[in-house]
């Protein structure tokens, strides 16, 4: 038996894999075609947003649960649509956050006027700029990454104390703020607030993150995790209220020994289940058991290993939609 685990790393500090981890993202899967059976580890998270049982997952994954949907991609398109919420009209309500003549994020007009405008010693509204048009920047007196991190952190802390529901989930975990992948950070921001500033966070290296999270989420030792192969990335843009999420998930494939049993180390995963990959694809297509952005990585794996083929109506549209976001 072969077990392959497709892994994904967001371009933020957290690690994700849709098959291993439901409310963030974790994946496991196997190659398509050929005669060998391929299986994927799926997992149920302790803090899962959707309630389900493994019996329900197994039932929904069976071929006879919906016998005529093997070439129907509509369920996959539904997950793509959910990850890319927000019309162009809604996106126009966000204005660039500019630091040192570089766009590092986007802030909703309402969020600025209702919450940030009063912090005039921190945030500066620029009504017109020849390069960026209307934008928001930081006060020029904040000239170092350390100063910016400290002062912006105070603002976020203040807002979180005043309105508990505005920025929930404060965890004192910082995301570096940079204009593009691999660029030096201009400052760092509280993880829970990152989407309110349209930040594409960049943390530790993908490989270091992969090794760390493989061990924490599934007890995968370094001797196995360092064999993971980089296979690309998927992206999306999700606009919801004041939040503007520019997500990029870096994808890795990891083939595991047939006898490997994942064991969570950090208390964030309740249990694991080994399921044939074709059945995992059915669960993704038919249900909402997995977090939507986890589904993007699974779909990418299904394309690359022949489980979704060009005979399916909408093949090219679905393939292109896996990279709907900004990958700069």
Short mmCIF file of C-alpha atoms in Angstrom, two decimals:
data_model
loop_
_atom_site.label_atom_id
_atom_site.label_comp_id
_atom_site.label_asym_id
_atom_site.label_seq_id
_atom_site.Cartn_x
_atom_site.Cartn_y
_atom_site.Cartn_z
CA UNK A 1 0.00 0.00 0.00
CA UNK A 2 1.26 3.48 -0.82
CA UNK A 3 0.39 6.53 1.25
CA UNK A 4 1.10 9.97 -0.16
CA UNK A 5 0.48 13.09 1.83
CA UNK A 6 0.16 16.35 -0.15
CA UNK A 7 1.18 19.13 2.20
CA UNK A 8 0.64 22.85 1.91
CA UNK A 9 2.29 25.84 3.51
CA UNK A 10 0.51 29.17 3.58
CA UNK A 11 2.72 32.21 3.04
CA UNK A 12 2.06 32.99 6.65
CA UNK A 13 3.56 31.48 9.75
CA UNK A 14 1.04 28.66 10.10
CA UNK A 15 1.32 25.30 8.32
CA UNK A 16 -1.58 23.67 6.58
CA UNK A 17 -2.49 20.40 5.05
CA UNK A 18 -6.10 19.65 4.20
CA UNK A 19 -6.11 15.94 4.86
CA UNK A 20 -4.38 16.16 8.19
CA UNK A 21 -5.95 19.25 9.62
CA UNK A 22 -9.48 20.46 9.09
CA UNK A 23 -9.87 23.98 10.50
CA UNK A 24 -6.52 25.25 9.27
CA UNK A 25 -5.35 22.99 6.47
CA UNK A 26 -3.61 19.63 6.08
CA UNK A 27 -3.52 17.14 3.28
CA UNK A 28 -2.86 13.57 2.42
CA UNK A 29 -3.44 11.77 -0.84
CA UNK A 30 -2.16 9.38 -3.46
CA UNK A 31 -1.23 9.22 -7.12
CA UNK A 32 -3.84 8.55 -9.74
CA UNK A 33 -4.06 5.96 -12.46
CA UNK A 34 -2.17 2.69 -12.43
CA UNK A 35 -3.09 -0.41 -10.51
CA UNK A 36 -1.99 0.37 -6.95
CA UNK A 37 -4.43 1.59 -4.31
CA UNK A 38 -3.71 5.05 -2.96
CA UNK A 39 -4.88 6.36 0.37
CA UNK A 40 -4.98 9.69 2.17
CA UNK A 41 -4.87 10.50 5.86
CA UNK A 42 -7.70 12.81 6.83
CA UNK A 43 -8.00 14.37 10.25
CA UNK A 44 -10.56 15.81 12.60
CA UNK A 45 -9.37 18.89 14.45
CA UNK A 46 -10.08 19.59 18.08
CA UNK A 47 -11.38 23.07 17.17
CA UNK A 48 -13.18 22.11 13.96
CA UNK A 49 -15.74 24.61 12.72
CA UNK A 50 -17.94 21.95 11.16
CA UNK A 51 -19.32 19.08 13.20
CA UNK A 52 -19.01 15.65 11.61
CA UNK A 53 -18.35 12.03 12.45
CA UNK A 54 -16.02 9.65 10.67
CA UNK A 55 -19.05 7.48 9.86
CA UNK A 56 -20.55 10.48 8.06
CA UNK A 57 -17.32 11.09 6.16
CA UNK A 58 -17.04 7.47 5.07
CA UNK A 59 -20.70 7.37 4.02
CA UNK A 60 -20.41 10.55 1.92
CA UNK A 61 -17.23 9.24 0.28
CA UNK A 62 -18.78 6.07 -1.13
CA UNK A 63 -19.43 5.81 -4.86
CA UNK A 64 -23.08 4.84 -4.35
CA UNK A 65 -23.73 7.92 -2.17
CA UNK A 66 -24.11 9.97 -5.37
CA UNK A 67 -23.54 7.45 -8.16
CA UNK A 68 -23.66 9.82 -11.15
CA UNK A 69 -21.31 12.62 -10.03
CA UNK A 70 -17.88 11.18 -10.90
CA UNK A 71 -17.25 13.78 -13.63
CA UNK A 72 -19.25 16.61 -12.04
CA UNK A 73 -16.92 19.43 -10.98
CA UNK A 74 -19.62 21.71 -9.57
CA UNK A 75 -18.79 20.78 -5.97
CA UNK A 76 -15.15 21.74 -6.56
CA UNK A 77 -16.16 25.06 -8.15
CA UNK A 78 -18.30 25.75 -5.07
CA UNK A 79 -15.21 25.52 -2.82
CA UNK A 80 -13.27 27.81 -5.18
CA UNK A 81 -16.08 30.37 -5.05
CA UNK A 82 -16.20 30.29 -1.25
CA UNK A 83 -12.45 30.95 -1.03
CA UNK A 84 -12.75 33.91 -3.41
CA UNK A 85 -15.67 35.83 -1.92
CA UNK A 86 -16.17 39.50 -2.75
CA UNK A 87 -17.08 41.18 -6.03
CA UNK A 88 -14.86 43.75 -7.73
CA UNK A 89 -17.26 46.41 -6.42
CA UNK A 90 -16.67 45.30 -2.83
CA UNK A 91 -12.91 45.10 -3.37
CA UNK A 92 -12.96 48.72 -4.55
CA UNK A 93 -13.91 49.70 -0.98
CA UNK A 94 -10.36 48.83 0.12
CA UNK A 95 -7.48 51.27 -0.19
CA UNK A 96 -3.76 50.40 -0.34
CA UNK A 97 -1.58 50.36 2.75
CA UNK A 98 1.69 51.85 1.53
CA UNK A 99 5.03 51.61 3.36
CA UNK A 100 8.26 52.98 1.88
CA UNK A 101 6.61 53.41 -1.55
CA UNK A 102 5.45 49.79 -1.63
CA UNK A 103 1.94 48.37 -1.26
CA UNK A 104 1.99 45.91 1.62
CA UNK A 105 -1.74 45.48 2.21
CA UNK A 106 -5.28 46.84 1.84
CA UNK A 107 -7.56 48.49 4.41
CA UNK A 108 -11.33 48.86 4.14
CA UNK A 109 -12.54 52.47 4.01
CA UNK A 110 -14.94 51.80 6.85
CA UNK A 111 -12.31 50.17 9.04
CA UNK A 112 -10.05 53.20 8.59
CA UNK A 113 -12.71 55.86 9.21
CA UNK A 114 -14.42 54.04 12.08
CA UNK A 115 -11.38 52.69 13.90
CA UNK A 116 -7.96 53.81 12.67
CA UNK A 117 -8.47 57.48 11.79
CA UNK A 118 -8.29 58.64 15.43
CA UNK A 119 -4.77 57.25 15.78
CA UNK A 120 -3.30 60.17 13.85
CA UNK A 121 0.19 59.70 15.25
CA UNK A 122 0.24 56.21 13.71
CA UNK A 123 -1.90 56.11 10.56
CA UNK A 124 -1.88 58.83 7.90
CA UNK A 125 -4.57 59.14 5.22
CA UNK A 126 -3.24 60.25 1.82
CA UNK A 127 -6.18 61.58 -0.24
CA UNK A 128 -4.29 61.61 -3.53
CA UNK A 129 -0.98 60.23 -4.72
CA UNK A 130 0.36 60.21 -8.27
CA UNK A 131 1.45 56.60 -7.96
CA UNK A 132 -1.05 54.92 -5.62
CA UNK A 133 -4.02 57.29 -5.57
CA UNK A 134 -5.87 57.33 -2.25
CA UNK A 135 -3.95 55.30 0.32
CA UNK A 136 -3.03 54.87 3.97
CA UNK A 137 0.51 54.93 5.29
CA UNK A 138 2.27 55.04 8.64
CA UNK A 139 3.52 58.24 10.24
CA UNK A 140 6.99 59.02 8.88
CA UNK A 141 8.35 59.37 12.40
CA UNK A 142 7.98 55.58 12.65
CA UNK A 143 11.15 54.84 10.72
CA UNK A 144 12.21 51.39 11.94
CA UNK A 145 10.49 47.98 11.82
CA UNK A 146 10.72 47.76 15.60
CA UNK A 147 9.00 51.11 16.16
CA UNK A 148 6.25 50.32 13.67
CA UNK A 149 5.65 46.89 15.20
CA UNK A 150 5.39 48.31 18.71
CA UNK A 151 3.06 51.20 17.86
CA UNK A 152 0.75 49.31 15.50
CA UNK A 153 0.59 46.56 18.10
CA UNK A 154 -0.63 49.10 20.68
CA UNK A 155 -3.39 50.19 18.30
CA UNK A 156 -4.55 46.62 17.72
CA UNK A 157 -4.44 45.91 21.44
CA UNK A 158 -6.55 49.01 22.10
CA UNK A 159 -9.15 48.09 19.47
CA UNK A 160 -9.36 44.51 20.71
CA UNK A 161 -10.00 45.72 24.27
CA UNK A 162 -12.66 48.25 23.22
CA UNK A 163 -14.60 45.90 20.94
CA UNK A 164 -14.12 42.23 21.73
CA UNK A 165 -15.79 41.06 18.52
CA UNK A 166 -13.89 43.35 16.17
CA UNK A 167 -10.58 41.46 16.13
CA UNK A 168 -11.20 38.12 17.85
CA UNK A 169 -8.57 35.50 18.52
CA UNK A 170 -5.65 37.69 19.63
CA UNK A 171 -2.82 35.20 20.21
CA UNK A 172 0.31 37.37 20.49
CA UNK A 173 1.75 35.79 17.36
CA UNK A 174 3.36 38.19 14.92
CA UNK A 175 3.31 38.06 11.12
CA UNK A 176 6.01 39.98 9.24
CA UNK A 177 4.67 42.57 6.77
CA UNK A 178 6.51 42.71 3.43
CA UNK A 179 5.63 43.91 -0.09
CA UNK A 180 6.38 40.56 -1.76
CA UNK A 181 7.48 37.03 -1.02
CA UNK A 182 11.08 36.94 0.14
CA UNK A 183 11.37 40.71 0.74
CA UNK A 184 12.62 42.10 4.08
CA UNK A 185 9.72 42.95 6.43
CA UNK A 186 8.81 46.59 7.13
CA UNK A 187 7.21 45.66 10.44
CA UNK A 188 5.25 42.83 12.08
CA UNK A 189 1.59 42.61 12.99
CA UNK A 190 -0.62 40.50 15.26
CA UNK A 191 -1.75 37.42 13.36
CA UNK A 192 -5.44 37.87 14.24
CA UNK A 193 -5.41 41.37 12.72
CA UNK A 194 -3.53 40.53 9.51
CA UNK A 195 -6.62 40.21 7.30
CA UNK A 196 -7.96 43.59 8.52
CA UNK A 197 -4.88 45.14 6.94
CA UNK A 198 -4.93 42.92 3.82
CA UNK A 199 -1.51 41.58 4.75
CA UNK A 200 0.07 38.65 2.90
CA UNK A 201 2.14 37.50 5.85
CA UNK A 202 5.58 35.89 5.39
CA UNK A 203 7.21 33.91 8.17
CA UNK A 204 9.93 31.31 8.47
CA UNK A 205 11.15 29.46 5.39
CA UNK A 206 8.71 27.01 3.83
CA UNK A 207 10.98 24.02 4.48
CA UNK A 208 11.56 24.95 8.13
CA UNK A 209 7.82 25.48 8.59
CA UNK A 210 6.99 22.18 6.91
CA UNK A 211 9.37 20.23 9.16
CA UNK A 212 8.04 21.98 12.28
CA UNK A 213 4.38 21.43 11.49
CA UNK A 214 4.80 17.85 10.27
CA UNK A 215 6.15 17.00 13.70
CA UNK A 216 3.58 19.02 15.67
CA UNK A 217 0.47 18.05 13.72
CA UNK A 218 1.16 14.42 12.84
CA UNK A 219 4.36 13.29 14.57
CA UNK A 220 6.18 12.97 11.23
CA UNK A 221 9.93 12.78 12.03
CA UNK A 222 12.59 14.80 10.25
CA UNK A 223 13.82 11.65 8.50
CA UNK A 224 10.50 11.58 6.60
CA UNK A 225 9.49 15.25 6.40
CA UNK A 226 12.76 16.26 4.76
CA UNK A 227 11.75 14.08 1.81
CA UNK A 228 8.75 16.29 1.00
CA UNK A 229 8.83 17.59 -2.57
CA UNK A 230 7.85 21.14 -3.50
CA UNK A 231 5.19 20.99 -6.24
CA UNK A 232 3.88 24.55 -6.60
CA UNK A 233 1.28 26.79 -4.96
CA UNK A 234 -2.41 27.73 -4.99
CA UNK A 235 -3.84 31.16 -4.22
CA UNK A 236 -7.10 32.97 -3.48
CA UNK A 237 -8.53 36.35 -2.42
CA UNK A 238 -11.28 36.28 0.18
CA UNK A 239 -13.10 39.52 1.11
CA UNK A 240 -15.46 39.36 4.07
CA UNK A 241 -16.61 42.58 5.74
CA UNK A 242 -13.51 44.53 6.78
CA UNK A 243 -11.24 41.54 6.16
CA UNK A 244 -9.17 41.11 3.00
CA UNK A 245 -7.32 37.80 2.90
CA UNK A 246 -4.71 37.28 0.19
CA UNK A 247 -3.89 33.62 0.62
CA UNK A 248 -1.07 31.66 -0.96
CA UNK A 249 -0.55 28.00 -0.01
CA UNK A 250 2.78 26.43 -0.96
CA UNK A 251 2.21 22.78 -1.81
CA UNK A 252 4.42 19.79 -1.06
CA UNK A 253 3.97 16.07 -1.68
CA UNK A 254 5.24 13.60 0.88
CA UNK A 255 5.12 9.83 0.35
CA UNK A 256 4.90 7.93 3.62
CA UNK A 257 5.70 4.30 4.41
CA UNK A 258 2.70 1.99 4.31
CA UNK A 259 2.84 1.30 8.04
CA UNK A 260 3.09 4.93 9.17
CA UNK A 261 0.52 6.01 11.77
CA UNK A 262 0.21 9.79 12.39
CA UNK A 263 0.11 10.92 16.02
CA UNK A 264 -0.70 14.51 16.93
CA UNK A 265 1.79 16.21 19.25
CA UNK A 266 0.28 19.63 20.00
CA UNK A 267 -3.30 18.83 20.97
CA UNK A 268 -4.85 20.47 17.90
CA UNK A 269 -5.92 17.29 16.08
CA UNK A 270 -8.46 14.94 17.62
CA UNK A 271 -8.07 11.92 15.34
CA UNK A 272 -6.94 10.61 11.96
CA UNK A 273 -8.56 8.30 9.43
CA UNK A 274 -7.02 6.55 6.42
CA UNK A 275 -9.32 6.80 3.39
CA UNK A 276 -8.79 5.95 -0.31
CA UNK A 277 -7.95 9.10 -2.25
CA UNK A 278 -10.89 8.70 -4.63
CA UNK A 279 -13.14 8.78 -1.57
CA UNK A 280 -11.44 11.88 -0.19
CA UNK A 281 -12.13 13.57 -3.53
CA UNK A 282 -15.80 12.63 -3.15
CA UNK A 283 -15.93 14.16 0.34
CA UNK A 284 -14.44 17.40 -0.96
CA UNK A 285 -16.85 17.53 -3.89
CA UNK A 286 -20.00 16.58 -1.98
CA UNK A 287 -19.66 18.04 1.52
CA UNK A 288 -18.40 20.95 3.63
CA UNK A 289 -16.49 18.79 6.10
CA UNK A 290 -13.13 20.29 5.14
CA UNK A 291 -12.13 23.92 5.41
CA UNK A 292 -12.52 25.44 1.90
CA UNK A 293 -8.90 26.51 1.39
CA UNK A 294 -7.79 22.99 2.31
CA UNK A 295 -9.87 21.83 -0.64
CA UNK A 296 -7.78 23.94 -3.04
CA UNK A 297 -4.64 21.97 -2.21
CA UNK A 298 -6.47 18.67 -2.50
CA UNK A 299 -7.82 19.69 -5.92
CA UNK A 300 -4.33 20.65 -7.07
CA UNK A 301 -3.14 17.17 -6.08
CA UNK A 302 -6.08 15.55 -7.90
CA UNK A 303 -5.17 17.44 -11.08
CA UNK A 304 -1.48 16.57 -10.91
CA UNK A 305 -2.14 12.86 -10.38
CA UNK A 306 -4.91 12.39 -12.93
CA UNK A 307 -7.94 12.15 -10.67
CA UNK A 308 -9.44 15.17 -12.45
CA UNK A 309 -9.00 14.85 -16.20
CA UNK A 310 -9.73 16.92 -19.33
CA UNK A 311 -12.81 14.84 -20.08
CA UNK A 312 -14.56 16.64 -17.21
CA UNK A 313 -16.60 19.67 -18.24
CA UNK A 314 -14.97 22.80 -16.86
CA UNK A 315 -11.52 21.20 -16.52
CA UNK A 316 -9.47 24.22 -17.66
CA UNK A 317 -11.60 26.76 -15.78
CA UNK A 318 -11.21 24.83 -12.55
CA UNK A 319 -7.47 24.41 -13.08
CA UNK A 320 -7.01 28.15 -13.64
CA UNK A 321 -9.20 29.09 -10.68
CA UNK A 322 -6.83 27.36 -8.27
CA UNK A 323 -4.56 30.37 -8.70
CA UNK A 324 -7.04 33.22 -8.47
CA UNK A 325 -5.04 35.30 -5.99
CA UNK A 326 -2.05 37.60 -6.10
CA UNK A 327 1.18 35.56 -5.97
CA UNK A 328 3.64 38.45 -5.86
#
